[in-house]
PDB file of C-alpha atoms in Angstrom:
ATOM      1  CA  UNK A1437     106.247 108.593 126.324  1.00 81.00           C
ATOM      2  CA  UNK A1438     102.754 108.548 124.387  1.00 87.00           C
ATOM      3  CA  UNK A1439     104.490 110.707 121.432  1.00 87.00           C
ATOM      4  CA  UNK A1440     107.105 107.977 121.138  1.00 90.00           C
ATOM      5  CA  UNK A1441     104.655 105.113 121.048  1.00 91.00           C
ATOM      6  CA  UNK A1442     102.509 107.431 118.456  1.00 93.00           C
ATOM      7  CA  UNK A1443     105.507 107.707 116.456  1.00 95.00           C
ATOM      8  CA  UNK A1444     107.128 103.977 116.718  1.00 95.00           C
ATOM      9  CA  UNK A1445     103.911 102.391 116.124  1.00 96.00           C
ATOM     10  CA  UNK A1446     103.023 104.657 113.027  1.00 97.00           C
ATOM     11  CA  UNK A1447     106.516 103.597 111.509  1.00 97.00           C
ATOM     12  CA  UNK A1448     105.827  99.833 112.344  1.00 98.00           C
ATOM     13  CA  UNK A1449     102.240  99.933 111.080  1.00 97.00           C
ATOM     14  CA  UNK A1450     103.369 101.759 107.520  1.00 98.00           C
ATOM     15  CA  UNK A1451     106.161  99.366 107.403  1.00 98.00           C
ATOM     16  CA  UNK A1452     104.145  96.121 107.815  1.00 98.00           C
ATOM     17  CA  UNK A1453     101.264  97.665 105.367  1.00 97.00           C
ATOM     18  CA  UNK A1454     104.064  98.269 102.879  1.00 97.00           C
ATOM     19  CA  UNK A1455     105.547  94.884 102.952  1.00 98.00           C
ATOM     20  CA  UNK A1456     101.938  93.526 102.836  1.00 97.00           C
ATOM     21  CA  UNK A1457     101.232  95.027  99.495  1.00 97.00           C
ATOM     22  CA  UNK A1458     104.470  92.996  97.999  1.00 98.00           C
ATOM     23  CA  UNK A1459     104.002  89.601  99.735  1.00 97.00           C
ATOM     24  CA  UNK A1460     100.117  89.088  99.818  1.00 94.00           C
ATOM     25  CA  UNK A1461      99.088  91.388  96.394  1.00 95.00           C
ATOM     26  CA  UNK A1462      96.018  89.373  95.827  1.00 92.00           C
ATOM     27  CA  UNK A1463      93.947  91.176  98.837  1.00 86.00           C
ATOM     28  CA  UNK A1464      94.714  94.374  97.626  1.00 93.00           C
ATOM     29  CA  UNK A1465      94.576  94.255  93.964  1.00 94.00           C
ATOM     30  CA  UNK A1466      90.472  93.083  94.496  1.00 92.00           C
ATOM     31  CA  UNK A1467      89.936  96.380  96.211  1.00 93.00           C
ATOM     32  CA  UNK A1468      91.488  98.302  93.352  1.00 95.00           C
ATOM     33  CA  UNK A1469      88.906  99.399  90.777  1.00 95.00           C
ATOM     34  CA  UNK A1470      89.646  98.183  87.190  1.00 94.00           C
ATOM     35  CA  UNK A1471      88.980 101.940  85.893  1.00 96.00           C
ATOM     36  CA  UNK A1472      91.799 103.164  87.564  1.00 95.00           C
ATOM     37  CA  UNK A1473      94.475 101.253  85.285  1.00 95.00           C
ATOM     38  CA  UNK A1474      97.075  98.600  85.994  1.00 97.00           C
ATOM     39  CA  UNK A1475      96.158  96.994  89.422  1.00 97.00           C
ATOM     40  CA  UNK A1476      99.639  95.710  89.743  1.00 97.00           C
ATOM     41  CA  UNK A1477     101.403  98.552  89.291  1.00 98.00           C
ATOM     42  CA  UNK A1478      98.960 100.585  91.602  1.00 97.00           C
ATOM     43  CA  UNK A1479      99.348  97.910  94.174  1.00 97.00           C
ATOM     44  CA  UNK A1480     103.258  98.014  94.393  1.00 98.00           C
ATOM     45  CA  UNK A1481     103.534 101.747  94.236  1.00 97.00           C
ATOM     46  CA  UNK A1482     100.948 101.959  97.063  1.00 97.00           C
ATOM     47  CA  UNK A1483     103.316  99.499  99.006  1.00 98.00           C
ATOM     48  CA  UNK A1484     106.575 101.328  98.263  1.00 98.00           C
ATOM     49  CA  UNK A1485     105.014 104.565  99.230  1.00 98.00           C
ATOM     50  CA  UNK A1486     104.168 103.261 102.505  1.00 98.00           C
ATOM     51  CA  UNK A1487     107.466 101.547 103.061  1.00 98.00           C
ATOM     52  CA  UNK A1488     108.885 105.298 102.279  1.00 98.00           C
ATOM     53  CA  UNK A1489     106.444 106.728 104.751  1.00 98.00           C
ATOM     54  CA  UNK A1490     107.660 104.360 107.245  1.00 98.00           C
ATOM     55  CA  UNK A1491     111.224 105.344 106.580  1.00 98.00           C
ATOM     56  CA  UNK A1492     110.967 109.346 106.405  1.00 98.00           C
ATOM     57  CA  UNK A1493     108.840 109.207 109.473  1.00 97.00           C
ATOM     58  CA  UNK A1494     111.794 108.027 111.504  1.00 95.00           C
ATOM     59  CA  UNK A1495     114.040 111.207 110.931  1.00 94.00           C
ATOM     60  CA  UNK A1496     112.682 114.691 112.323  1.00 93.00           C
ATOM     61  CA  UNK A1497     114.055 116.062 109.113  1.00 94.00           C
ATOM     62  CA  UNK A1498     112.028 114.140 106.718  1.00 96.00           C
ATOM     63  CA  UNK A1499     108.754 113.639 108.957  1.00 96.00           C
ATOM     64  CA  UNK A1500     106.800 116.249 107.847  1.00 96.00           C
ATOM     65  CA  UNK A1501     107.123 114.803 104.344  1.00 97.00           C
ATOM     66  CA  UNK A1502     106.103 111.610 105.533  1.00 97.00           C
ATOM     67  CA  UNK A1503     103.226 112.949 106.997  1.00 97.00           C
ATOM     68  CA  UNK A1504     102.225 114.952 103.836  1.00 98.00           C
ATOM     69  CA  UNK A1505     102.397 111.603 101.813  1.00 98.00           C
ATOM     70  CA  UNK A1506     100.466 109.739 104.267  1.00 98.00           C
ATOM     71  CA  UNK A1507      97.844 112.250 104.043  1.00 98.00           C
ATOM     72  CA  UNK A1508      97.683 112.156 100.525  1.00 98.00           C
ATOM     73  CA  UNK A1509      97.817 108.648 100.394  1.00 97.00           C
ATOM     74  CA  UNK A1510      95.137 107.836 102.577  1.00 97.00           C
ATOM     75  CA  UNK A1511      92.857 110.566 101.072  1.00 97.00           C
ATOM     76  CA  UNK A1512      93.763 108.572  97.647  1.00 96.00           C
ATOM     77  CA  UNK A1513      92.781 105.265  99.437  1.00 94.00           C
ATOM     78  CA  UNK A1514      89.238 106.496  99.763  1.00 96.00           C
ATOM     79  CA  UNK A1515      88.430 105.321  96.265  1.00 95.00           C
ATOM     80  CA  UNK A1516      89.211 101.631  97.074  1.00 95.00           C
ATOM     81  CA  UNK A1517      87.143 101.811 100.364  1.00 95.00           C
ATOM     82  CA  UNK A1518      84.278 102.952  98.636  1.00 96.00           C
ATOM     83  CA  UNK A1519      84.831 100.238  95.850  1.00 95.00           C
ATOM     84  CA  UNK A1520      85.077  97.748  98.608  1.00 94.00           C
ATOM     85  CA  UNK A1521      81.912  98.773  99.891  1.00 96.00           C
ATOM     86  CA  UNK A1522      80.350  98.881  96.866  1.00 95.00           C
ATOM     87  CA  UNK A1523      81.498  95.108  96.243  1.00 93.00           C
ATOM     88  CA  UNK A1524      79.343  94.149  99.134  1.00 94.00           C
ATOM     89  CA  UNK A1525      82.204  94.766 101.521  1.00 94.00           C
ATOM     90  CA  UNK A1526      84.299  91.670  99.919  1.00 92.00           C
ATOM     91  CA  UNK A1527      87.859  91.424  98.392  1.00 87.00           C
ATOM     92  CA  UNK A1528      87.394  88.167  96.658  1.00 85.00           C
ATOM     93  CA  UNK A1529      86.538  85.689  99.110  1.00 88.00           C
ATOM     94  CA  UNK A1530      87.185  87.845 102.050  1.00 88.00           C
ATOM     95  CA  UNK A1531      84.172  89.700 103.378  1.00 93.00           C
ATOM     96  CA  UNK A1532      83.472  91.567 106.465  1.00 95.00           C
ATOM     97  CA  UNK A1533      80.010  93.123 107.670  1.00 96.00           C
ATOM     98  CA  UNK A1534      78.972  96.084 105.865  1.00 96.00           C
ATOM     99  CA  UNK A1535      79.001  98.280 108.978  1.00 97.00           C
ATOM    100  CA  UNK A1536      82.671  97.130 109.677  1.00 96.00           C
ATOM    101  CA  UNK A1537      83.501  98.602 106.122  1.00 96.00           C
ATOM    102  CA  UNK A1538      81.470 102.072 106.865  1.00 97.00           C
ATOM    103  CA  UNK A1539      83.344 102.296 110.341  1.00 97.00           C
ATOM    104  CA  UNK A1540      86.457 101.663 108.552  1.00 95.00           C
ATOM    105  CA  UNK A1541      85.954 104.466 105.930  1.00 96.00           C
ATOM    106  CA  UNK A1542      83.940 106.941 108.030  1.00 97.00           C
ATOM    107  CA  UNK A1543      85.845 106.715 111.442  1.00 97.00           C
ATOM    108  CA  UNK A1544      89.127 104.759 111.138  1.00 96.00           C
ATOM    109  CA  UNK A1545      90.291 106.643 108.043  1.00 95.00           C
ATOM    110  CA  UNK A1546      89.834 110.017 109.628  1.00 96.00           C
ATOM    111  CA  UNK A1547      91.757 108.810 112.559  1.00 97.00           C
ATOM    112  CA  UNK A1548      94.640 107.439 110.584  1.00 97.00           C
ATOM    113  CA  UNK A1549      94.770 110.849 108.956  1.00 97.00           C
ATOM    114  CA  UNK A1550      94.629 112.337 112.272  1.00 96.00           C
ATOM    115  CA  UNK A1551      97.395 109.957 113.635  1.00 96.00           C
ATOM    116  CA  UNK A1552      99.640 111.156 110.583  1.00 96.00           C
ATOM    117  CA  UNK A1553      99.119 114.625 111.360  1.00 96.00           C
ATOM    118  CA  UNK A1554      99.704 114.222 115.156  1.00 94.00           C
ATOM    119  CA  UNK A1555     103.490 112.846 114.592  1.00 94.00           C
ATOM    120  CA  UNK A1556     104.757 115.796 112.357  1.00 91.00           C
ATOM    121  CA  UNK A1557     106.192 117.596 115.324  1.00 84.00           C
ATOM    122  CA  UNK A1558     107.542 114.918 117.604  1.00 78.00           C
ATOM    123  CA  UNK A1559     111.035 114.704 118.732  1.00 69.00           C
ATOM    124  CA  UNK A1560     112.999 112.242 120.576  1.00 61.00           C
TER     125      UNK A1560
END
């Protein structure tokens, strides 16, 4: 039962996260450093990849691909997490306490990688 909960919540989370890149891009654009290039393209690509991950994770046959894409994505997103901290833990007018930003980077981010890894062999 816990395995199904891990898998279905993973699919739901990445589906919603992917959609949010398209419906609320401004929040994401604020945490993409200028030096990475076209922020709009990067944001939409990240959203599309998160949607792809949600779709691929649903099938046992493609789940391992979803896992590897997710881990690569999360490692790449580390850049934005560090940039967010460098910007005073603010994305535009949205700000959080710096310690929360550090917890997000050092604890939650690795947990998300573990979560992706943990769904790789789940069958239903």
